[in-house]
Tab-separated table of C-alpha atoms in Angstrom:
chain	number	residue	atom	x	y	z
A	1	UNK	CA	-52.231	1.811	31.411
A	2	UNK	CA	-49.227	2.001	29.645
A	3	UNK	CA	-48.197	2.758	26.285
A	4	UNK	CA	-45.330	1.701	23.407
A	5	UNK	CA	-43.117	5.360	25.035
A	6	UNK	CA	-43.461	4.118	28.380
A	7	UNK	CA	-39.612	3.815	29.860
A	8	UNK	CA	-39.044	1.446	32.578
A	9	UNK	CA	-36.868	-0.242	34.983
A	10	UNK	CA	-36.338	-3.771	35.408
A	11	UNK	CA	-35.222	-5.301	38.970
A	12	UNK	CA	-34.114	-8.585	39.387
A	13	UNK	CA	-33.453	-10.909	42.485
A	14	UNK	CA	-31.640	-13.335	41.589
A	15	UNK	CA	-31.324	-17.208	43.123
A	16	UNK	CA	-29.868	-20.122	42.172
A	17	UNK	CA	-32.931	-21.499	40.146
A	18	UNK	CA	-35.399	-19.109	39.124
A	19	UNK	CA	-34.975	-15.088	39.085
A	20	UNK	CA	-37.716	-12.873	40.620
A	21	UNK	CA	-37.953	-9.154	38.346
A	22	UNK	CA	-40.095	-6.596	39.141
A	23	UNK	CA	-40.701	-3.503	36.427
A	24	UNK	CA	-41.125	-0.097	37.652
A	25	UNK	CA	-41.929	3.173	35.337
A	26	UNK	CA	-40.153	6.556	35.024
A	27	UNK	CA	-42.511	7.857	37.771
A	28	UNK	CA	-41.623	4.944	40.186
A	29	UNK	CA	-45.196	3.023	39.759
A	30	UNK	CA	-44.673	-0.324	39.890
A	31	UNK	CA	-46.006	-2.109	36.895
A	32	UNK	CA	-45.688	-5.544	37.766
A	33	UNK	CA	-43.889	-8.833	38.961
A	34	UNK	CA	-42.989	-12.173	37.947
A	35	UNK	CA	-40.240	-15.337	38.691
A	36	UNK	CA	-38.530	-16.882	35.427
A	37	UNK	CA	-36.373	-19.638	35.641
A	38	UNK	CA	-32.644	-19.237	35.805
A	39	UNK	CA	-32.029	-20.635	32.349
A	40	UNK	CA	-31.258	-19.287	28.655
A	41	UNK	CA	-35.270	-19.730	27.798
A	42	UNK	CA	-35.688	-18.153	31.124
A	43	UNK	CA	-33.737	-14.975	30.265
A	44	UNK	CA	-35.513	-14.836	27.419
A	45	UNK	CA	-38.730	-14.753	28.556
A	46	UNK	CA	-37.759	-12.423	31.574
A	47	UNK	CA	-36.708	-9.729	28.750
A	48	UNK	CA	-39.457	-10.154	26.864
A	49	UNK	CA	-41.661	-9.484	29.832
A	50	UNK	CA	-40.449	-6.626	30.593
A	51	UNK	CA	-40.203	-5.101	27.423
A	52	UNK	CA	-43.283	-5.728	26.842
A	53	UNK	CA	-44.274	-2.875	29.165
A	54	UNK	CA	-42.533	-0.440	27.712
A	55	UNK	CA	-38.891	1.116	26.565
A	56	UNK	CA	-36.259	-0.892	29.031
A	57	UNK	CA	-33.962	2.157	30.017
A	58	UNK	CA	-32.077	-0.057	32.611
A	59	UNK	CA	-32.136	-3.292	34.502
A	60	UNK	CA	-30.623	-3.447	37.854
A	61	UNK	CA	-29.453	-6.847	38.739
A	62	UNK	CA	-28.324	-8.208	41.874
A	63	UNK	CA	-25.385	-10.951	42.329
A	64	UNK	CA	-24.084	-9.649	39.190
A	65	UNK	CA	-20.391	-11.939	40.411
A	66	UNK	CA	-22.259	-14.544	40.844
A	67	UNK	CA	-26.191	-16.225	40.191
A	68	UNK	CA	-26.685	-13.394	37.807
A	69	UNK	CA	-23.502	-13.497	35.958
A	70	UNK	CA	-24.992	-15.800	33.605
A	71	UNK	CA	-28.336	-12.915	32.889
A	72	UNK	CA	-26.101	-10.004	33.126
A	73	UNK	CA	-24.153	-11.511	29.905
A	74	UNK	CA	-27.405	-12.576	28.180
A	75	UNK	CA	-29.023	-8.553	28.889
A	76	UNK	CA	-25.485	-6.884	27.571
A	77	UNK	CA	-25.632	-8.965	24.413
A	78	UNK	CA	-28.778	-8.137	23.758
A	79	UNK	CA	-27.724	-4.090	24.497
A	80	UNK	CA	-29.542	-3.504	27.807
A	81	UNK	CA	-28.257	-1.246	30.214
A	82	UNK	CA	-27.277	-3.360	33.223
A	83	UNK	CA	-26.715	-1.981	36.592
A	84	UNK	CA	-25.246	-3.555	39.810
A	85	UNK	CA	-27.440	-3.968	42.627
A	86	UNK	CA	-26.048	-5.719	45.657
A	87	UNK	CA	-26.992	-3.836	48.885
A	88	UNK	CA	-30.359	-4.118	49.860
A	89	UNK	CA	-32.566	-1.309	51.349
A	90	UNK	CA	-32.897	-2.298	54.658
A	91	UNK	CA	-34.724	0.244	55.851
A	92	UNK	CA	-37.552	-0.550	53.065
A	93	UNK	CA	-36.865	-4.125	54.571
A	94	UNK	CA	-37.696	-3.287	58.272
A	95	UNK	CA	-40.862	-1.392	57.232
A	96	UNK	CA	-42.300	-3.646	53.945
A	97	UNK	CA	-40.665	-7.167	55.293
A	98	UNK	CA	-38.629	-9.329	53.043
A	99	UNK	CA	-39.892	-11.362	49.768
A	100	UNK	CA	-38.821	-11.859	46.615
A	101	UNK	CA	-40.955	-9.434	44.698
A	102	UNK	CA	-40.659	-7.132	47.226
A	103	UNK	CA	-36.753	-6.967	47.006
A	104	UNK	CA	-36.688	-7.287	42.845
A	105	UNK	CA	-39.033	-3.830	43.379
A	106	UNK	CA	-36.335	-2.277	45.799
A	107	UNK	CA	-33.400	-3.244	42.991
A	108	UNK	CA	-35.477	-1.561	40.062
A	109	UNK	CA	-36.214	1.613	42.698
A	110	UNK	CA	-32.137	1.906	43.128
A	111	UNK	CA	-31.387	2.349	39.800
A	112	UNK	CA	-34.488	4.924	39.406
A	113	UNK	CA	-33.154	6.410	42.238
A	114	UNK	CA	-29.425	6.412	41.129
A	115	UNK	CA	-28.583	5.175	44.527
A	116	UNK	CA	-27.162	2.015	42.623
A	117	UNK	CA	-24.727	3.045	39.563
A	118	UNK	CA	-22.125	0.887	39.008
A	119	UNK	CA	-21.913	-1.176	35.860
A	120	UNK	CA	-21.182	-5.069	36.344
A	121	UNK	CA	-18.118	-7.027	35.102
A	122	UNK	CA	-18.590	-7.883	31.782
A	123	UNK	CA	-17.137	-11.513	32.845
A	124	UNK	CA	-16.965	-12.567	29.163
A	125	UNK	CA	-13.783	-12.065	27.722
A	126	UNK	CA	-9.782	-13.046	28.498
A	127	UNK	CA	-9.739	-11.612	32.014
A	128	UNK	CA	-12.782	-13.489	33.295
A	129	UNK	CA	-10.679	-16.638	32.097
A	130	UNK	CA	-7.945	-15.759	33.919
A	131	UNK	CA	-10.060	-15.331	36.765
A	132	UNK	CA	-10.678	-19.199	36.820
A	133	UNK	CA	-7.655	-19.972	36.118
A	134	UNK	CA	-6.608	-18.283	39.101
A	135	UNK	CA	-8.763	-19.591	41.289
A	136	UNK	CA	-7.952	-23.096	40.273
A	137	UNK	CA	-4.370	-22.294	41.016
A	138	UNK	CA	-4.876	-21.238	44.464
A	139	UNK	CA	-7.090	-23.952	45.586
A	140	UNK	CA	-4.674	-26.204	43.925
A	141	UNK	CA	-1.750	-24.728	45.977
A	142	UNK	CA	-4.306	-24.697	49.188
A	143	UNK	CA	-4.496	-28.524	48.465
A	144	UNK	CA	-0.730	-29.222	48.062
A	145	UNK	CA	0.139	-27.773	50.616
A	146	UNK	CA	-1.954	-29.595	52.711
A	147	UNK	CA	-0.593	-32.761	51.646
A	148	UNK	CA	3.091	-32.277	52.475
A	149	UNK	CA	1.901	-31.065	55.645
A	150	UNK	CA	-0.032	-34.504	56.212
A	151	UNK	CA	2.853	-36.286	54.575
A	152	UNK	CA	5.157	-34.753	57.145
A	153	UNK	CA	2.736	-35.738	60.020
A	154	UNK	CA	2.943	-38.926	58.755
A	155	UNK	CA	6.442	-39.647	58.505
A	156	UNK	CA	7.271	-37.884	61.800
A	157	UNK	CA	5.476	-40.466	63.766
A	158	UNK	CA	6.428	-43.831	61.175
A	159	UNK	CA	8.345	-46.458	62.444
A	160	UNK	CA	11.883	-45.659	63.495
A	161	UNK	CA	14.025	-47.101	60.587
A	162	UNK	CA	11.888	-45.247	57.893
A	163	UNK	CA	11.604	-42.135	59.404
A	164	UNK	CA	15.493	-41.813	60.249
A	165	UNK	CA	15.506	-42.347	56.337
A	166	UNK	CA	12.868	-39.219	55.279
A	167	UNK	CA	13.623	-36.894	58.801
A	168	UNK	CA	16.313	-34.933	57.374
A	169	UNK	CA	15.557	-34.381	53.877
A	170	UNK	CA	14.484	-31.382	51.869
A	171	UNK	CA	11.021	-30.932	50.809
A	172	UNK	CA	11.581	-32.510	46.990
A	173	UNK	CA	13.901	-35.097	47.817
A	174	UNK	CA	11.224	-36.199	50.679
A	175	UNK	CA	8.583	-36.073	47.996
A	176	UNK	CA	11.052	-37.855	45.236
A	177	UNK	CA	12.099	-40.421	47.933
A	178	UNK	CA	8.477	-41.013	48.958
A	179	UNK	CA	7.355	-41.794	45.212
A	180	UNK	CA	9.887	-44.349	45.027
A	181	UNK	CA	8.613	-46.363	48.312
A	182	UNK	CA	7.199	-50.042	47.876
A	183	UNK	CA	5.101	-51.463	50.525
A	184	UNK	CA	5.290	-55.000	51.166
A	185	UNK	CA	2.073	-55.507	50.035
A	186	UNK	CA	-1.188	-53.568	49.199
A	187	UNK	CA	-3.453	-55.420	50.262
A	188	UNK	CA	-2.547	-54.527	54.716
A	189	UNK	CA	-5.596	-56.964	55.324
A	190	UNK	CA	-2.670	-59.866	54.972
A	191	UNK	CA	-0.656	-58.459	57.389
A	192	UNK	CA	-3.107	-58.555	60.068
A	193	UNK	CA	-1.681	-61.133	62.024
A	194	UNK	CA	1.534	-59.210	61.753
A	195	UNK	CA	1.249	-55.612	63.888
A	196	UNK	CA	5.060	-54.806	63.014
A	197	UNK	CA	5.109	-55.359	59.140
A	198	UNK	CA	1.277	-54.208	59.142
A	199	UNK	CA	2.207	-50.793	60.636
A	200	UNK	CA	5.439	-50.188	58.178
A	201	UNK	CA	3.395	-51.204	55.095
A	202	UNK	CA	0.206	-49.271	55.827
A	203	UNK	CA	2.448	-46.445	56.637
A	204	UNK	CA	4.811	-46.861	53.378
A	205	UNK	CA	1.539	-47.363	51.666
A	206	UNK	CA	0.176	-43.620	52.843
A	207	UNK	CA	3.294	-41.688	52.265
A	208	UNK	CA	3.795	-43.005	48.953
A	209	UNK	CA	0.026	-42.100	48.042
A	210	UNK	CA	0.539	-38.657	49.572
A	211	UNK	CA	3.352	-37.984	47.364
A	212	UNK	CA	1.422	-39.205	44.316
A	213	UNK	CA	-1.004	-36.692	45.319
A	214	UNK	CA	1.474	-33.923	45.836
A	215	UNK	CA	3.445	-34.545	42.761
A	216	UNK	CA	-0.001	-34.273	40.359
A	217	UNK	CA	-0.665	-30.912	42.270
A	218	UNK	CA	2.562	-29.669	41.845
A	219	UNK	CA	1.893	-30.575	37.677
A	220	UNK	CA	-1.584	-29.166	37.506
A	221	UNK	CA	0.169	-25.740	39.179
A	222	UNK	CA	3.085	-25.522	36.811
A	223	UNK	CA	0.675	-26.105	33.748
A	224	UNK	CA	-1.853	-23.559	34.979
A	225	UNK	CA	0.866	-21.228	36.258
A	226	UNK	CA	1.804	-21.192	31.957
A	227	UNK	CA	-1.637	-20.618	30.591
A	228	UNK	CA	-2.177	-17.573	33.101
A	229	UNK	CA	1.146	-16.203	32.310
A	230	UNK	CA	0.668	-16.486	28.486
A	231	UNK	CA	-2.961	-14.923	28.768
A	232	UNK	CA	-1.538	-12.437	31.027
A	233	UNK	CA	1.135	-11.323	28.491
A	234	UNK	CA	-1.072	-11.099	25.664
A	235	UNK	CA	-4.139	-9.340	27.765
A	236	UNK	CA	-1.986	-6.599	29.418
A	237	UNK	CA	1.947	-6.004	28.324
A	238	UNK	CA	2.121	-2.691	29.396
A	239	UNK	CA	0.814	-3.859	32.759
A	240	UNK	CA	3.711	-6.102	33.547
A	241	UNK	CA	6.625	-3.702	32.429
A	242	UNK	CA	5.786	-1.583	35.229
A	243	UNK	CA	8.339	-1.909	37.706
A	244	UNK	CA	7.512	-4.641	40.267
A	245	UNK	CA	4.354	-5.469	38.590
A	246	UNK	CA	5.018	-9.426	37.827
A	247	UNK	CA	2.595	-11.870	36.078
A	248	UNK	CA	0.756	-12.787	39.817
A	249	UNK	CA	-0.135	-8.805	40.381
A	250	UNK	CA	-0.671	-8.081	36.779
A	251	UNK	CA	-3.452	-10.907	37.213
A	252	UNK	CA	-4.982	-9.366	40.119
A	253	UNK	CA	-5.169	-6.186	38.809
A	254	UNK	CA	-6.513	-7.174	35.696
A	255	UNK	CA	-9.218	-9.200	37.661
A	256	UNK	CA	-10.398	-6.024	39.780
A	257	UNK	CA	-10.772	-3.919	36.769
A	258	UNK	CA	-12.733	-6.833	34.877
A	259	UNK	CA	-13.092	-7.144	30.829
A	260	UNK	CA	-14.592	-3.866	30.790
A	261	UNK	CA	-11.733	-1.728	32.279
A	262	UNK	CA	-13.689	1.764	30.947
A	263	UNK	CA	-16.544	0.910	33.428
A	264	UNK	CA	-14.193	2.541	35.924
A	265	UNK	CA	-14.299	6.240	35.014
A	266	UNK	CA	-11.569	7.517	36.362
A	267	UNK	CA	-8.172	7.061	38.258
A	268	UNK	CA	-9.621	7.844	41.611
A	269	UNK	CA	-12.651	5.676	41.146
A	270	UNK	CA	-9.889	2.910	40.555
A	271	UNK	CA	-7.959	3.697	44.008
A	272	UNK	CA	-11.324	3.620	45.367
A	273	UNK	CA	-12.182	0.357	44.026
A	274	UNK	CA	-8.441	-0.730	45.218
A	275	UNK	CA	-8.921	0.494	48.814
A	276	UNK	CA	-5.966	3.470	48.642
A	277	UNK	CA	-7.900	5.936	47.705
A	278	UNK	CA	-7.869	8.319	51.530
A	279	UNK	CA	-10.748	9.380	53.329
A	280	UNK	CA	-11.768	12.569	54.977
A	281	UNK	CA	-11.557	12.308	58.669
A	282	UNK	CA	-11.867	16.019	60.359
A	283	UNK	CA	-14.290	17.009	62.849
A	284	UNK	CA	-15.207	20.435	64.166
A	285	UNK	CA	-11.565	20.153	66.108
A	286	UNK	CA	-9.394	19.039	62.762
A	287	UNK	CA	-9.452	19.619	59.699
A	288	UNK	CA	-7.631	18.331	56.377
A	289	UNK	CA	-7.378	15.028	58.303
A	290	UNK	CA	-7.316	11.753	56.143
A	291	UNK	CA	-7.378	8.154	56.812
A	292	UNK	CA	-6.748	4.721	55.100
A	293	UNK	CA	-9.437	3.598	53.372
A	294	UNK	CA	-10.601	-0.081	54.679
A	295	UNK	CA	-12.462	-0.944	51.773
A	296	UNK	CA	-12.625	-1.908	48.306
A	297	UNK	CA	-10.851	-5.168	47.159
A	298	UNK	CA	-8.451	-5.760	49.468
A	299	UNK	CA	-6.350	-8.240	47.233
A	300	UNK	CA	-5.766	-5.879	45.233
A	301	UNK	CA	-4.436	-3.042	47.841
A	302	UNK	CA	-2.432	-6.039	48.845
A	303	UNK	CA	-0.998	-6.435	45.166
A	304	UNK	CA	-0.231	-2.663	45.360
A	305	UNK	CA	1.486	-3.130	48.947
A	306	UNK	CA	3.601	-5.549	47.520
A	307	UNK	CA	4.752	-3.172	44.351
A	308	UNK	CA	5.214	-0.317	46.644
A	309	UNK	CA	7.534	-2.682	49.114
A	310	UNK	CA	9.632	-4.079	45.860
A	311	UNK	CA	10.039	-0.455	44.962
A	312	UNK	CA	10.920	1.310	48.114
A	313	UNK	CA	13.914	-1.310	47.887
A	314	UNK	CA	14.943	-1.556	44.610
A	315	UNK	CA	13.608	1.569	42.604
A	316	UNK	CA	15.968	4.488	42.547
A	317	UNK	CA	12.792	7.248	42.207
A	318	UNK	CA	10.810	5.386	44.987
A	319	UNK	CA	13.844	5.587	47.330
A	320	UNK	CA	14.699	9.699	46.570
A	321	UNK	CA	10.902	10.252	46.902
A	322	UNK	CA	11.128	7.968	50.493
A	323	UNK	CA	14.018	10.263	51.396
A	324	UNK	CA	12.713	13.680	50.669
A	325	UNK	CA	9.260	12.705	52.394
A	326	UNK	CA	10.867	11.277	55.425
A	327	UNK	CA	13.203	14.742	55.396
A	328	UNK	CA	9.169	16.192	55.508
A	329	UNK	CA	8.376	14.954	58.614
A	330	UNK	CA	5.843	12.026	57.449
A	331	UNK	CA	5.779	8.556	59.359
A	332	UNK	CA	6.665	5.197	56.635
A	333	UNK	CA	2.854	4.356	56.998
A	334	UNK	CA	2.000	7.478	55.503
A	335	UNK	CA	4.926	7.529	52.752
A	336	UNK	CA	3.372	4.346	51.835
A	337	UNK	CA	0.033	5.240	51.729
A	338	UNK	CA	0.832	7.805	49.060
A	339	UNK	CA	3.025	5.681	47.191
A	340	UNK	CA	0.315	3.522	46.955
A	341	UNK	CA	-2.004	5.780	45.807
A	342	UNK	CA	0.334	6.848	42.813
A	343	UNK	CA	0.599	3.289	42.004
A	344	UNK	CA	-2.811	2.913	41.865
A	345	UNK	CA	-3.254	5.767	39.228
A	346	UNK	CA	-0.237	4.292	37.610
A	347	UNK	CA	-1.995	0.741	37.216
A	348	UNK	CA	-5.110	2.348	35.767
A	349	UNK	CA	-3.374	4.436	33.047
A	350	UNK	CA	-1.508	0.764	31.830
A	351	UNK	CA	-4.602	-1.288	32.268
A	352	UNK	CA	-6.202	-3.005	28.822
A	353	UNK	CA	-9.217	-0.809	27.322
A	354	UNK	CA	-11.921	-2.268	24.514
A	355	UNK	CA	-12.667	0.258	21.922
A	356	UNK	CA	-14.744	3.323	23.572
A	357	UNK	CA	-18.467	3.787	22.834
A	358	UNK	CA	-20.794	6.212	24.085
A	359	UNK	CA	-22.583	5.529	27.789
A	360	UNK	CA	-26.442	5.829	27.278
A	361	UNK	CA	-28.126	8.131	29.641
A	362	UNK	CA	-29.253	7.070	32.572
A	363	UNK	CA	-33.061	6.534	32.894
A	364	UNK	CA	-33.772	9.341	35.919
A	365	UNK	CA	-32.138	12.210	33.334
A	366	UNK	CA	-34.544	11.464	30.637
């Protein structure tokens, strides 16, 4: 039985249509378990469920990025604790088997167990819409540049006297030429009695549509590549008067952090989270050995690659610090390993804060 003081921990597996929680106690006993769908009435219900066994200290939630984004939002409004949970235990997997209740019990035991402490994206505020925004621009440059390359495959095997017309020209002019083509006809099926003119107008007919195609890409990029640079600018303008930090890396870095920069306590948990932070790797022969780290977000440690390049070339400090390391005896992989790593605790100290408030305990130090 429980009573009114009882804390507990809520687990939740989450799926694309309903959401599987579980509810363990201080003392690890599990309490109970029950699927909710994966709706606003469902969330609802799934909170009220568990609260109604007792004083929520935390809910671990798994897929926080993505099927429980939407429940992760819903339990922070409300001012529940929300923990990450996206590794499984396998080993309680290889013993217990694999089920849904089973694995919304193993999320719930991780945050008892504080083997699961990080706190979710907030993904509600400016940086969560630049976040979409950017990946709408990249799959919108994937897609244009797919479509010269087909254009270009096209016009490289049309008929001779329009391809001696395209061959040589620049990429624009090709496109701006293209746009301008007229087929004889658009209807092809009239031609069929014709191979010649058939070919010429069902080829005229492709490369005009491709460039169509190209063009409205190239649009939807320039209009998208405003809105993330003005939400950018207003989100983080310390960020981008760092030197070689431009709008694209000031985006990225902003994305890695999240909404909720102070979730990342400290300057080494954000070169950890950034993949520079270096990692012990002595034995009972060495000692004091480190090597690169090859995880955390790896766009990101890109983005810091890139400042650390633009600055080795055209930052006067970077280049004297360069100098007297290489004077030191150290390799340029591991002058810019440790460039990177300053960069990374320079990126953190610039990065956009909401107004601090005071982290609730977790539920295992009650």
């Amino acid at each position: 039985m429980t009573t009114p003081a009882t804390r507990v921990i809520g687990g939740v597996d989450t799926h694309k249509h309903t959401h599987y929680a579980a509810v363990v106690d201080e003392h690890g006993r599990l309490l109970g378990h029950r699927e909710f769908p994966a709706r606003d009435r469902g969330y609802a219900q799934l909170l009220d469920w568990i609260t109604g066994h007792g004083v929520v200290a935390a809910i671990g939630v798994e897929s926080t990025g993505s099927f429980g984004a939407a429940l992760s939002r819903f339990l922070v409004t409300a001012d529940i604790r929300v923990i990450e949970v996206n590794r499984p235990n396998r080993l309680a997997r290889r013993m217990d088997g694999k089920s849904d209740s089973l694995d919304a019990e193993q999320i719930a035991r991780a945050v008892l167990g504080q083997t699961s402490t990080a706190t979710p994206k907030a993904k509600s505020g400016v940086v969560e819409v630049i976040r979409t925004l950017r990946i709408t621009r990249s799959s919108a440059v994937k897609a244009r540049t797919q479509t010269l390359n087909t254009l270009w495959g096209v016009m490289i095997s049309a008929p001779s006297p329009l391809r001696d017309d395209l061959v040589a020209l620049t990429k624009r002019t090709l496109i701006n030429r293209c746009l301008q083509l007229h087929p004889e006809t658009d209807d092809v099926l009239t031609l069929i009695d014709a191979p010649g003119r058939l070919l010429t107008a069902g080829v005229t007919t492709a490369l005009r549509d491709l460039a169509r195609r190209w063009k409205t890409l190239d649009e939807e990029i320039k209009t998208l590549d405003k809105q993330i640079e003005a939400l950018v600018r207003s989100a983080a303008p310390e960020l981008i008067e760092l030197h070689g930090v431009g709008v694209e890396l000031a985006g990225q870095f902003l994305v890695t952090a999240g909404d909720n920069a102070d979730r990342i306590r400290s300057e080494a948990a954000f070169a950890k989270l950034c993949g520079v932070a270096p990692q012990p790797a002595s034995s009972g022969r060495t000692t004091g050995r480190h090597r690169l780290s090859r995880s955390g977000d790896r766009a990101a440690n890109s983005a810091l690659y890139i400042v650390t390049i633009v600055r080795m070339r055209r930052h006067q400090p970077t280049r004297d610090y360069v100098e007297r390391r290489t004077a030191e005896g150290l390799s340029k992989r591991e002058i810019i390993r440790c460039l990177k790593r300053y960069i990374a605790r320079e990126i953190y100290a610039n990065l956009p804060r909401p107004t601090p408030h005071p982290r609730p305990p977790h539920p295992a130090a009650a």
